[in-house]
PDB file of C-alpha atoms in Angstrom:
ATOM      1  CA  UNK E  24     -62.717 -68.223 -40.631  1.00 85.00           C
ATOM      2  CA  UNK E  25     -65.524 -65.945 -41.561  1.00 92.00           C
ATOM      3  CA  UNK E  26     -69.402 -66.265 -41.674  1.00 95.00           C
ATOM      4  CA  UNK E  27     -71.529 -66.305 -44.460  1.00 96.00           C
ATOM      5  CA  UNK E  28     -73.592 -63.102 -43.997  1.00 96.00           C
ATOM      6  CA  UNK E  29     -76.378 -61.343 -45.633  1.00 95.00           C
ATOM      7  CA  UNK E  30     -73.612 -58.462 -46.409  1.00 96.00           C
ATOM      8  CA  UNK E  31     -70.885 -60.874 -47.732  1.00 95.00           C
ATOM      9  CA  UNK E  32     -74.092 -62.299 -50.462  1.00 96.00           C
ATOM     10  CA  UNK E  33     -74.724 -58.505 -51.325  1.00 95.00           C
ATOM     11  CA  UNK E  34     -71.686 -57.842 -52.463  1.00 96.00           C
ATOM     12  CA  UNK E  35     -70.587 -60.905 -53.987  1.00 97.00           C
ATOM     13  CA  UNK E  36     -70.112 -61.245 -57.651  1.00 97.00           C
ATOM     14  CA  UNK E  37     -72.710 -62.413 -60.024  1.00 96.00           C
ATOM     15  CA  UNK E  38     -72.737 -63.186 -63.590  1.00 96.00           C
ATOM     16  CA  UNK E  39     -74.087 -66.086 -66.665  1.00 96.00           C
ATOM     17  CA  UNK E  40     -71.753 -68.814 -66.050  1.00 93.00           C
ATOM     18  CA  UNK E  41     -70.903 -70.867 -69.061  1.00 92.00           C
ATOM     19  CA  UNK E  42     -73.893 -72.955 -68.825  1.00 93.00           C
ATOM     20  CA  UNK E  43     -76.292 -69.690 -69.132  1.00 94.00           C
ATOM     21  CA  UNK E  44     -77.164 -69.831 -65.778  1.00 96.00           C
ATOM     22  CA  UNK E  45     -77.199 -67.268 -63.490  1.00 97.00           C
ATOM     23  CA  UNK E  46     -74.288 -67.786 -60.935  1.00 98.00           C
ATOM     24  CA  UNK E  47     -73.449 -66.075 -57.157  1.00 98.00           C
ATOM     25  CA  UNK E  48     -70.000 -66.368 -56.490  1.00 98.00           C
ATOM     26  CA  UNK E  49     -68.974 -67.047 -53.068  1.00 98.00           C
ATOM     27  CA  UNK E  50     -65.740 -68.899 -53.859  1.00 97.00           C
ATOM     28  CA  UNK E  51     -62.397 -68.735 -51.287  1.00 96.00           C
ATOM     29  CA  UNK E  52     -64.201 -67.014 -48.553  1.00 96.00           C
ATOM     30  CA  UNK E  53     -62.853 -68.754 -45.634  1.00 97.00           C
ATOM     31  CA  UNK E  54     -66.692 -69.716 -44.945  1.00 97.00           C
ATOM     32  CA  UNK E  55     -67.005 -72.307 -42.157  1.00 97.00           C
ATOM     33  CA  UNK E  56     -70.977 -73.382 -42.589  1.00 97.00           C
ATOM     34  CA  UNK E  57     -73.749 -72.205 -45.297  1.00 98.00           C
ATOM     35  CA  UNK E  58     -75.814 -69.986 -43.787  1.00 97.00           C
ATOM     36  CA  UNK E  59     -77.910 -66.669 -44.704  1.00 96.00           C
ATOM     37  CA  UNK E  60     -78.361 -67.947 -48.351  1.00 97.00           C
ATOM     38  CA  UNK E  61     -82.093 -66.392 -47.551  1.00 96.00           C
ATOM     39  CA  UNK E  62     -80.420 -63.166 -48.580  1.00 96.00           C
ATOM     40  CA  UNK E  63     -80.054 -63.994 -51.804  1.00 97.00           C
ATOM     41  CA  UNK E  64     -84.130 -64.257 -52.126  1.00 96.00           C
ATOM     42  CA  UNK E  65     -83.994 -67.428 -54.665  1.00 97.00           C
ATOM     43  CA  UNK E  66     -82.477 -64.982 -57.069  1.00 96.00           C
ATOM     44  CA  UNK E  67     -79.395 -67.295 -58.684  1.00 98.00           C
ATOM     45  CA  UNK E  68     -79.725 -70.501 -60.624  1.00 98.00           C
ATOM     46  CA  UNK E  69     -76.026 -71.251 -59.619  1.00 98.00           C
ATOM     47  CA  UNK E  70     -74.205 -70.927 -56.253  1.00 98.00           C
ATOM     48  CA  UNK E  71     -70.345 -71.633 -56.174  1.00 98.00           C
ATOM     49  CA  UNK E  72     -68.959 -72.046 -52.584  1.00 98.00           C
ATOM     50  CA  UNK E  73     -65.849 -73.598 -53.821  1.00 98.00           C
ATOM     51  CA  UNK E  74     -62.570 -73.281 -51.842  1.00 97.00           C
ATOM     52  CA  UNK E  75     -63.828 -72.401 -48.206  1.00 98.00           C
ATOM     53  CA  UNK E  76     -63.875 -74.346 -45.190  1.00 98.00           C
ATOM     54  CA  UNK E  77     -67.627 -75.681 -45.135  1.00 98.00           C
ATOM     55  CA  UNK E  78     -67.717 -79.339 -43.245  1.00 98.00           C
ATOM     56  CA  UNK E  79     -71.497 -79.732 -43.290  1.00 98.00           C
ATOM     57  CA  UNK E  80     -73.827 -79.988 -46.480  1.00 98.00           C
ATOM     58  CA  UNK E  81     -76.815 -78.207 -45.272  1.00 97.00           C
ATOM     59  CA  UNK E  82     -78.316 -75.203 -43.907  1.00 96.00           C
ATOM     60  CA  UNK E  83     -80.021 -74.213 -47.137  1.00 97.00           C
ATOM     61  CA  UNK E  84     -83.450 -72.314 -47.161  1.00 96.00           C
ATOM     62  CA  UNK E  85     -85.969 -73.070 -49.893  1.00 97.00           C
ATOM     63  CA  UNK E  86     -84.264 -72.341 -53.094  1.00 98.00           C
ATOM     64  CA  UNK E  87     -86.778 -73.356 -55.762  1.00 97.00           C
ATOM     65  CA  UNK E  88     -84.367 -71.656 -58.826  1.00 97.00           C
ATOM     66  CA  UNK E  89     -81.130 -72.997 -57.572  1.00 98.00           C
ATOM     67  CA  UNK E  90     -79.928 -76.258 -59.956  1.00 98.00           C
ATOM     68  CA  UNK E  91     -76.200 -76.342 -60.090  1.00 98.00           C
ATOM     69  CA  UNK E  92     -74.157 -75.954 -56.209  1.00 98.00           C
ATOM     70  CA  UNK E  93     -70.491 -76.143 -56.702  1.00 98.00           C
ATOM     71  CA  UNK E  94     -68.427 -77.012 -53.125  1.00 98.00           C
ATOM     72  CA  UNK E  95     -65.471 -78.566 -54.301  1.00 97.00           C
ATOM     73  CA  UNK E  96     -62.665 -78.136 -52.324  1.00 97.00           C
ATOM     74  CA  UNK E  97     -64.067 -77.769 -49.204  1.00 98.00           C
ATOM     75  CA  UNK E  98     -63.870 -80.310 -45.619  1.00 98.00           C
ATOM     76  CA  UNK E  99     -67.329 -81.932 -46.074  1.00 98.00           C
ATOM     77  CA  UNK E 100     -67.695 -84.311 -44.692  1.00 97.00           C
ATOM     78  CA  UNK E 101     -71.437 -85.128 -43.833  1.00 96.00           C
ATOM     79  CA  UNK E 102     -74.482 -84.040 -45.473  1.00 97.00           C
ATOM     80  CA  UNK E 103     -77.567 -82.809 -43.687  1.00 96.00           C
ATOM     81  CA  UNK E 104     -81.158 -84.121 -44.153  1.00 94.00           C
ATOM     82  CA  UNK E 105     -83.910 -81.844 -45.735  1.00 95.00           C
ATOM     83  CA  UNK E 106     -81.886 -81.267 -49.082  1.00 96.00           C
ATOM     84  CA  UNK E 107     -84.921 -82.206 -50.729  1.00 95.00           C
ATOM     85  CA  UNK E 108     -87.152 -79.886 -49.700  1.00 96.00           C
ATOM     86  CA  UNK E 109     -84.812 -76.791 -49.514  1.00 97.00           C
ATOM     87  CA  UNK E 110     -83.797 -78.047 -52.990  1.00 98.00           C
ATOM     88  CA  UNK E 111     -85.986 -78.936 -55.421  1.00 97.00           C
ATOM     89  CA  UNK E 112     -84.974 -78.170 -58.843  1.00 98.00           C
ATOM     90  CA  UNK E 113     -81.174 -79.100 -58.107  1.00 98.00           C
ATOM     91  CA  UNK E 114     -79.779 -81.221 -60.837  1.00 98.00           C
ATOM     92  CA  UNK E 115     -75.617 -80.842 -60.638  1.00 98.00           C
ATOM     93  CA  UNK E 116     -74.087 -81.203 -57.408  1.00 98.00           C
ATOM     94  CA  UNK E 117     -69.797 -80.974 -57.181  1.00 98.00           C
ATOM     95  CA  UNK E 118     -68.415 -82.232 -54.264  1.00 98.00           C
ATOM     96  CA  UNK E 119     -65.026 -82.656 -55.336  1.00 97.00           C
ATOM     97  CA  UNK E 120     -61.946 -83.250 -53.442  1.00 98.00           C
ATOM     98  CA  UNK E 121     -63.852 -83.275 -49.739  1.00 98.00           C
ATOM     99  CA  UNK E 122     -63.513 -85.412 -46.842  1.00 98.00           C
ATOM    100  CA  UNK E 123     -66.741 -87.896 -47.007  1.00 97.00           C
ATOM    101  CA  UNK E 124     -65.844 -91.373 -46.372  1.00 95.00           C
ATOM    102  CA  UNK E 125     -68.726 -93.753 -46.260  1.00 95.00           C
ATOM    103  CA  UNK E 126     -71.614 -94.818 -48.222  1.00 96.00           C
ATOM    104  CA  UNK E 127     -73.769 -94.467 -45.818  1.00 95.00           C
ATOM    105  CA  UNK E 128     -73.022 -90.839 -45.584  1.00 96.00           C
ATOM    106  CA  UNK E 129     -74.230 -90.151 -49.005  1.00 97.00           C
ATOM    107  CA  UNK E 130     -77.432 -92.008 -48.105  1.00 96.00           C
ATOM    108  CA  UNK E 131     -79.331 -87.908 -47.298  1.00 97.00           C
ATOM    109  CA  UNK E 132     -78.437 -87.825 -51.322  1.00 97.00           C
ATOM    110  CA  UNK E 133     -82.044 -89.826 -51.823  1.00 96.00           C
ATOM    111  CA  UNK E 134     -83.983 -86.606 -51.133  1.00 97.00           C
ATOM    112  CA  UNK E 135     -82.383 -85.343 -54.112  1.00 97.00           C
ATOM    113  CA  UNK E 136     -83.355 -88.496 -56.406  1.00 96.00           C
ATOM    114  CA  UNK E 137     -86.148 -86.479 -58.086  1.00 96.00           C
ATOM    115  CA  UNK E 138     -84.290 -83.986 -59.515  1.00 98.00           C
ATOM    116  CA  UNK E 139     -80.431 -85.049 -59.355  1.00 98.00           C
ATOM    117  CA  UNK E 140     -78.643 -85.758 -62.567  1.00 98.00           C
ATOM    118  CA  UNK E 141     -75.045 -85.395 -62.094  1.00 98.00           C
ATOM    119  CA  UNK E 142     -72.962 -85.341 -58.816  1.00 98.00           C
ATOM    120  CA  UNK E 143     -69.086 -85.368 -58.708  1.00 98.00           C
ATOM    121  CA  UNK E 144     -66.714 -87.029 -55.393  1.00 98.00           C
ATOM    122  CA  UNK E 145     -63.824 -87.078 -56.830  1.00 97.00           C
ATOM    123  CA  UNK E 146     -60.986 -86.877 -54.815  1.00 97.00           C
ATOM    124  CA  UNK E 147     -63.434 -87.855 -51.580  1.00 97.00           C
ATOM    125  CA  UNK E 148     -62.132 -91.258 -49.933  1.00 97.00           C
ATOM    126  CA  UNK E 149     -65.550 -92.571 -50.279  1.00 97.00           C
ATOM    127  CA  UNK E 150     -64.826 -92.384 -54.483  1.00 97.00           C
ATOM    128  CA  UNK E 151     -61.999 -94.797 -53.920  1.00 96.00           C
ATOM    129  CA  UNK E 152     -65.258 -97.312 -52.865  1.00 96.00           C
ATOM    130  CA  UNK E 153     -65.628 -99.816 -56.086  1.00 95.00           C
ATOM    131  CA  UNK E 154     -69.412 -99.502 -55.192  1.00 96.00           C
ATOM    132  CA  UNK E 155     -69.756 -96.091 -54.537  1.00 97.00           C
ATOM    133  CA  UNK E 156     -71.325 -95.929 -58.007  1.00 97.00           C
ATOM    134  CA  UNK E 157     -73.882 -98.262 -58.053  1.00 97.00           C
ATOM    135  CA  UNK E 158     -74.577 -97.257 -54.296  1.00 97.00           C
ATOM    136  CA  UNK E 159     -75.197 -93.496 -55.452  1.00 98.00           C
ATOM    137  CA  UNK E 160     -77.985 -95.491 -58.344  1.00 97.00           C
ATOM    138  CA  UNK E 161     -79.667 -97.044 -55.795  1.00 97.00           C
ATOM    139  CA  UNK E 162     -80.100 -93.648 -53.534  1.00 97.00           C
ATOM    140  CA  UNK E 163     -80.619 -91.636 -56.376  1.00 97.00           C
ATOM    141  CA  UNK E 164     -81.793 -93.909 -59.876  1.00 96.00           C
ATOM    142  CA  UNK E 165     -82.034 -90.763 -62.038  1.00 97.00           C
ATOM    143  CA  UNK E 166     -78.642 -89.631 -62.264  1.00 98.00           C
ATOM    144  CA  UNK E 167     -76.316 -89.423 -65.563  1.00 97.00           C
ATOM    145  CA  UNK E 168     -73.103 -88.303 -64.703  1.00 98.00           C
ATOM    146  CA  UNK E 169     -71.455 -89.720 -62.136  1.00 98.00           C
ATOM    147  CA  UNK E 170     -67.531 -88.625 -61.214  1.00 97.00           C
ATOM    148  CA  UNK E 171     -67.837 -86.834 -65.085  1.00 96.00           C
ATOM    149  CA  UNK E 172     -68.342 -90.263 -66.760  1.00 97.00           C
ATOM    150  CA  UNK E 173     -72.072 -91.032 -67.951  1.00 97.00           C
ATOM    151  CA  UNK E 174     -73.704 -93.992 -66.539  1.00 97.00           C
ATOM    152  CA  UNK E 175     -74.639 -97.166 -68.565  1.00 96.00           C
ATOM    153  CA  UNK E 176     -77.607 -99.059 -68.058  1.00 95.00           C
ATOM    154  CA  UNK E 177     -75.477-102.141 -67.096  1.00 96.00           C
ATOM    155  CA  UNK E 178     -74.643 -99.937 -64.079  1.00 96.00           C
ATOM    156  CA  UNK E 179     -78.310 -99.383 -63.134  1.00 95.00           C
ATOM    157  CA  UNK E 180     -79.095-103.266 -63.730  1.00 95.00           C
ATOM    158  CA  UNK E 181     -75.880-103.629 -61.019  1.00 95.00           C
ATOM    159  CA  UNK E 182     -77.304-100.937 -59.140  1.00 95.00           C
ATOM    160  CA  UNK E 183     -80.212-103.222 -58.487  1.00 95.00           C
ATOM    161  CA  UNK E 184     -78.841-106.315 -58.002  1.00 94.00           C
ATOM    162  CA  UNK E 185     -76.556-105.087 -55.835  1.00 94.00           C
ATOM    163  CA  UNK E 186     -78.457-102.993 -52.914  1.00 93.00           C
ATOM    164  CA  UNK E 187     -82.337-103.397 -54.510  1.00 90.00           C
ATOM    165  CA  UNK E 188     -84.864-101.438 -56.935  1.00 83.00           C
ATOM    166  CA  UNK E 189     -84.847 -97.589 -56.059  1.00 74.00           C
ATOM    167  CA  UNK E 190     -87.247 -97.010 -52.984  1.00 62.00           C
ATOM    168  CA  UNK E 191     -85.798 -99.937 -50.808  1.00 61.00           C
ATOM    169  CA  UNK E 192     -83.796-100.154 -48.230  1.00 54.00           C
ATOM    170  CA  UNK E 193     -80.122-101.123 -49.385  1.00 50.00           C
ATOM    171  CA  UNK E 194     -79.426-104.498 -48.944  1.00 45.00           C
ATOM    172  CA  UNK E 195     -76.120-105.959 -49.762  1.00 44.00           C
ATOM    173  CA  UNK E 196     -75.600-109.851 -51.044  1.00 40.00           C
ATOM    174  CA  UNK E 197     -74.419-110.832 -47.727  1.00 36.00           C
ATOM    175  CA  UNK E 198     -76.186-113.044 -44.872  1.00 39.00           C
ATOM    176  CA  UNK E 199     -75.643-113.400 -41.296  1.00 43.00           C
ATOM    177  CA  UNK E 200     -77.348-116.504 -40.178  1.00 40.00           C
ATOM    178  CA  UNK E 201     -77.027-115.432 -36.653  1.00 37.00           C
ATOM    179  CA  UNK E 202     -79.097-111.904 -37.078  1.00 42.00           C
ATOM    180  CA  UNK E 203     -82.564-112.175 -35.716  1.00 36.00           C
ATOM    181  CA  UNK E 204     -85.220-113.106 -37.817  1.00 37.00           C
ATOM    182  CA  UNK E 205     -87.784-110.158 -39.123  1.00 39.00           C
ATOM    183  CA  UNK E 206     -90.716-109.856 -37.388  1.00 36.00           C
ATOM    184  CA  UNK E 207     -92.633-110.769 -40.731  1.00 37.00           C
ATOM    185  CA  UNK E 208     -91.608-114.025 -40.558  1.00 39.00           C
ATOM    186  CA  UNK E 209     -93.777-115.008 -37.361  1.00 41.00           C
ATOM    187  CA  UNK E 210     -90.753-116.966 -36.092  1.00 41.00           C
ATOM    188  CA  UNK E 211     -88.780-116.275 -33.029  1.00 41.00           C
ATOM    189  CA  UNK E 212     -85.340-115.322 -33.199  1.00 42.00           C
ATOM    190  CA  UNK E 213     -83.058-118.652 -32.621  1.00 44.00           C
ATOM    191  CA  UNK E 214     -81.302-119.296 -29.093  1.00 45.00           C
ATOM    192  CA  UNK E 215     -77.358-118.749 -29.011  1.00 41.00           C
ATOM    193  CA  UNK E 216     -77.430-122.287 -28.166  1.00 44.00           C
ATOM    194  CA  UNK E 217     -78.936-123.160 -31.637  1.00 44.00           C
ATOM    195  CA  UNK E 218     -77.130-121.042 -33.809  1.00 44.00           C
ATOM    196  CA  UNK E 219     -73.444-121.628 -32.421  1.00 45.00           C
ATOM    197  CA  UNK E 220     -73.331-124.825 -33.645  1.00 60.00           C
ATOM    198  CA  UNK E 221     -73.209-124.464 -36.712  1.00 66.00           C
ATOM    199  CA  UNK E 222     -69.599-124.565 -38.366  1.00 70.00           C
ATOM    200  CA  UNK E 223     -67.603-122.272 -40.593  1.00 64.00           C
ATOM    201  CA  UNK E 224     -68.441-124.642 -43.659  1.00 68.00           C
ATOM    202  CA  UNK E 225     -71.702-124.404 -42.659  1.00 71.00           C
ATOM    203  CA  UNK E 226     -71.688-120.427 -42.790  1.00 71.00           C
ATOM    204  CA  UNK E 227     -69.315-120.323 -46.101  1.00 66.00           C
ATOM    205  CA  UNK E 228     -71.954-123.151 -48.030  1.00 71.00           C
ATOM    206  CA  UNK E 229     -74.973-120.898 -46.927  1.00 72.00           C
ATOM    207  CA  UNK E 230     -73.162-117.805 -48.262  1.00 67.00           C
ATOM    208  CA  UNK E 231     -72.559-119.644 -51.718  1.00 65.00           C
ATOM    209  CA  UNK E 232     -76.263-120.250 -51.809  1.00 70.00           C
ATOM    210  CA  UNK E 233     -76.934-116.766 -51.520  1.00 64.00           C
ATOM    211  CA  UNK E 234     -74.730-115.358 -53.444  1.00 57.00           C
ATOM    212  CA  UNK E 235     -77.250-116.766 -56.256  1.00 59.00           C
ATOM    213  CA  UNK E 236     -80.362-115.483 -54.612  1.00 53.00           C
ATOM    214  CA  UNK E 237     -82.164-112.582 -55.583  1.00 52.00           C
ATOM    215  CA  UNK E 238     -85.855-112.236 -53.850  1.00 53.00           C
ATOM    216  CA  UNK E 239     -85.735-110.905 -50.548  1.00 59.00           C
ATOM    217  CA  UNK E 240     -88.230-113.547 -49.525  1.00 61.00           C
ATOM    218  CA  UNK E 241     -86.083-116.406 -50.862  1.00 68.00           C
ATOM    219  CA  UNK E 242     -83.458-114.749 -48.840  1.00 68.00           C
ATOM    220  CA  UNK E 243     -85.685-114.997 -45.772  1.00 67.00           C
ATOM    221  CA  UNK E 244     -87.000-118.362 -46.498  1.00 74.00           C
ATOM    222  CA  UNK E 245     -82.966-119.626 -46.301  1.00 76.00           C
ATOM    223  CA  UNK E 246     -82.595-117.678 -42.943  1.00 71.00           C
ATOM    224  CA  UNK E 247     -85.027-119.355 -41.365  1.00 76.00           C
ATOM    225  CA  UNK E 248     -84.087-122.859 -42.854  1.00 77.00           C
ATOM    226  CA  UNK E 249     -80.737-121.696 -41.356  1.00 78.00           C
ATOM    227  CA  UNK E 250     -81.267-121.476 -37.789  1.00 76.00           C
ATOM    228  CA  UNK E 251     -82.001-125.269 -37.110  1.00 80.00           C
ATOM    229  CA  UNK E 252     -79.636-128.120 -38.090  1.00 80.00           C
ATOM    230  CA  UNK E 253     -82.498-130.002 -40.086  1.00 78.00           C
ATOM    231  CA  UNK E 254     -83.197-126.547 -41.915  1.00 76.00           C
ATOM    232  CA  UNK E 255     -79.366-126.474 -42.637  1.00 77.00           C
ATOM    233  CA  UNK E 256     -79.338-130.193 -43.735  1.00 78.00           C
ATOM    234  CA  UNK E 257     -81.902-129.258 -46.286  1.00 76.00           C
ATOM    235  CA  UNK E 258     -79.829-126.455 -47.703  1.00 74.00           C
ATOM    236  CA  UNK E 259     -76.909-128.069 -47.768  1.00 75.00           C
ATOM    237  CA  UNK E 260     -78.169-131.422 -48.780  1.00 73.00           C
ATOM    238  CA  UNK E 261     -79.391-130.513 -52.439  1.00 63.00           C
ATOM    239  CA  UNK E 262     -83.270-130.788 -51.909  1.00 59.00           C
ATOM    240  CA  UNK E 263     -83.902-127.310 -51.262  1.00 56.00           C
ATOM    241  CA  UNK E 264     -82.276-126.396 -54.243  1.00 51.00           C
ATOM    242  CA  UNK E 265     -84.025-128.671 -56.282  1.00 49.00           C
ATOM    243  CA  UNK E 266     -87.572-127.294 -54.238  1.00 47.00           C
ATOM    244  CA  UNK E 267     -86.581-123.645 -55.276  1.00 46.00           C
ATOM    245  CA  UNK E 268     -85.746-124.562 -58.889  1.00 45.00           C
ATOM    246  CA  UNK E 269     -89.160-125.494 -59.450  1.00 46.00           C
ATOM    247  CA  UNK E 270     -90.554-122.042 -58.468  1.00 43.00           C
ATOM    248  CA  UNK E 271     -88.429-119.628 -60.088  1.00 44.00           C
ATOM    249  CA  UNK E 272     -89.304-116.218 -60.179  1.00 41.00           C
ATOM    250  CA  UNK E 273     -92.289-114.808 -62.078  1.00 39.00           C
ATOM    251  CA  UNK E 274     -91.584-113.599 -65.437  1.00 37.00           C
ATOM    252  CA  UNK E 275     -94.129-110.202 -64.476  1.00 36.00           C
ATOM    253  CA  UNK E 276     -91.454-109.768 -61.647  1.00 36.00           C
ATOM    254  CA  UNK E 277     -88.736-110.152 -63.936  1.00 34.00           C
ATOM    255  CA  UNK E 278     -90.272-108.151 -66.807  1.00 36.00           C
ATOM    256  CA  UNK E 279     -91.145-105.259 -64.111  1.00 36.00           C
ATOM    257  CA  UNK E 280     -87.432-104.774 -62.960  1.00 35.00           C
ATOM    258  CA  UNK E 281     -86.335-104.445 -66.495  1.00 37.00           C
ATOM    259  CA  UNK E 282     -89.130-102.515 -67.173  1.00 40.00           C
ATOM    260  CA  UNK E 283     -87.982 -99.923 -64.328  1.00 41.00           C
ATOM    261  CA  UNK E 284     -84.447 -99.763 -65.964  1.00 38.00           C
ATOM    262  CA  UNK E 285     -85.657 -98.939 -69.518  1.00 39.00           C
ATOM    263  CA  UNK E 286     -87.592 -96.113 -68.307  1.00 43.00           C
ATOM    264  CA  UNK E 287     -84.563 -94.930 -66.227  1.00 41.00           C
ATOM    265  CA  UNK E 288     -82.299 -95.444 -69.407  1.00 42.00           C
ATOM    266  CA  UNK E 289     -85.606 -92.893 -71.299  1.00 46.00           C
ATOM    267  CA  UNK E 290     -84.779 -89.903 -68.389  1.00 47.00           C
ATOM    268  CA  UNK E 291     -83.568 -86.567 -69.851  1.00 46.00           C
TER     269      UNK E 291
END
């Protein structure tokens, strides 16, 4: 395999791709990382590095101009932090037909949220992920292309039910009444001794009850109730249902979500 050099950048090709933007092409170099891209002294608005050998997403310097970076075809398979910053203006990213598997390795993505409008991993294993959409939303809310098909706002109202507004940490619908209770809640994490008791009904019952929840302090309100059998009997019982149903949530919380999407549904 070969390095990227300061020499191989010199005498690359360059030319108006057919988006009018002014391209490098460093395509099917047998290039093993991205390196010495300072060479090309912010000088392209497009970069192809399609069809090399590049495992790693990173190792850019600050590219203000850059806005499309092509690496399909390559063996990433992780993606560096800092993309942000070298990155700035960068609003198409193709990461076609590469090796990334997990959500949580797109989650470096977010530094791009600012500026990111379309993104392609087709062909990745991660794209095979029924969520991977509505994950990608969540790290990166302004994007409208995703895998070449444009996003709906349905998908950003999923988006947020499903792992939070943009900004928070992503949070799936699931509950483990054994985790340990956040330190906000001023209550001591439960003894194994408390928790094992409870039963597998108990766990699926709780799970059904939160599978209808959406505010993260309802959520913690239930955990707590969770970790003693009295706090269980009250879920499970009825009255805590009946409690919450006379609280529902504000309509200026409600209105405020929606009001996030609309504006998200306004982006260029």
């Amino acid at each position: 395999m070969s390095r990227l050099t300061a020499d191989t950048v010199a005498t690359a090709l360059h030319y108006l791709n057919p988006c009018g933007l002014l391209e490098l092409d460093l395509r099917e170099n047998n290039l093993a990382a991205i390196e010495n891209l300072g060479a090309t002294r912010d000088g392209y608005e497009a970069i192809d590095l399609s069809g090399n050998h590049i495992r790693v997403l990173g190792g850019f310097p600050r590219l203000r101009k850059l806005s499309m970076l092509l690496l399909a075809s390559n063996r990433i398979g992780s993606v560096d932090s800092g993309l942000g910053a070298a990155l700035p203006a960068l609003r198409s990213l193709v990461l076609s037909h590469n090796v990334i598997g997990s959500l949580d390795a797109l989650n470096p993505l977010a530094e791009l949220a600012a500026s990111l409008r379309r993104i392609s991993l087709v062909g990745n294993p991660v794209a095979r992920n029924p969520k991977m959409r509505l994950y990608l939303l969540h790290l990166c809310p302004r994007l409208q292309v995703i895998d070449f098909v444009k996003v709906k706002r349905a998908e950003r109202l999923a988006a947020i039910d499903e792992f939070g507004k943009p900004g928070e940490a992503a949070a799936h619908k699931t509950f483990d009444p054994l985790a340990a209770l956040p330190s906000s809640a001023g209550a001591a994490a439960p003894s194994k001794d408390a928790t094992s008791a409870m039963s597998s009904d108990e766990r699926a019952a709780i799970a059904a009850i939160l599978a209808n929840v959406d505010s993260l302090d309802e959520i913690n309100r239930i955990k707590i109730l969770a970790q003693t059998p009295n706090g269980r009997a009250s879920l499970l019982d009825g009255s805590y249902a009946a409690a919450a149903s006379q609280h529902p949530p504000s309509t200026e919380s409600t209105a405020a979500t929606a009001g996030d999407v609309e504006d998200m549904d306004d982006l260029d």
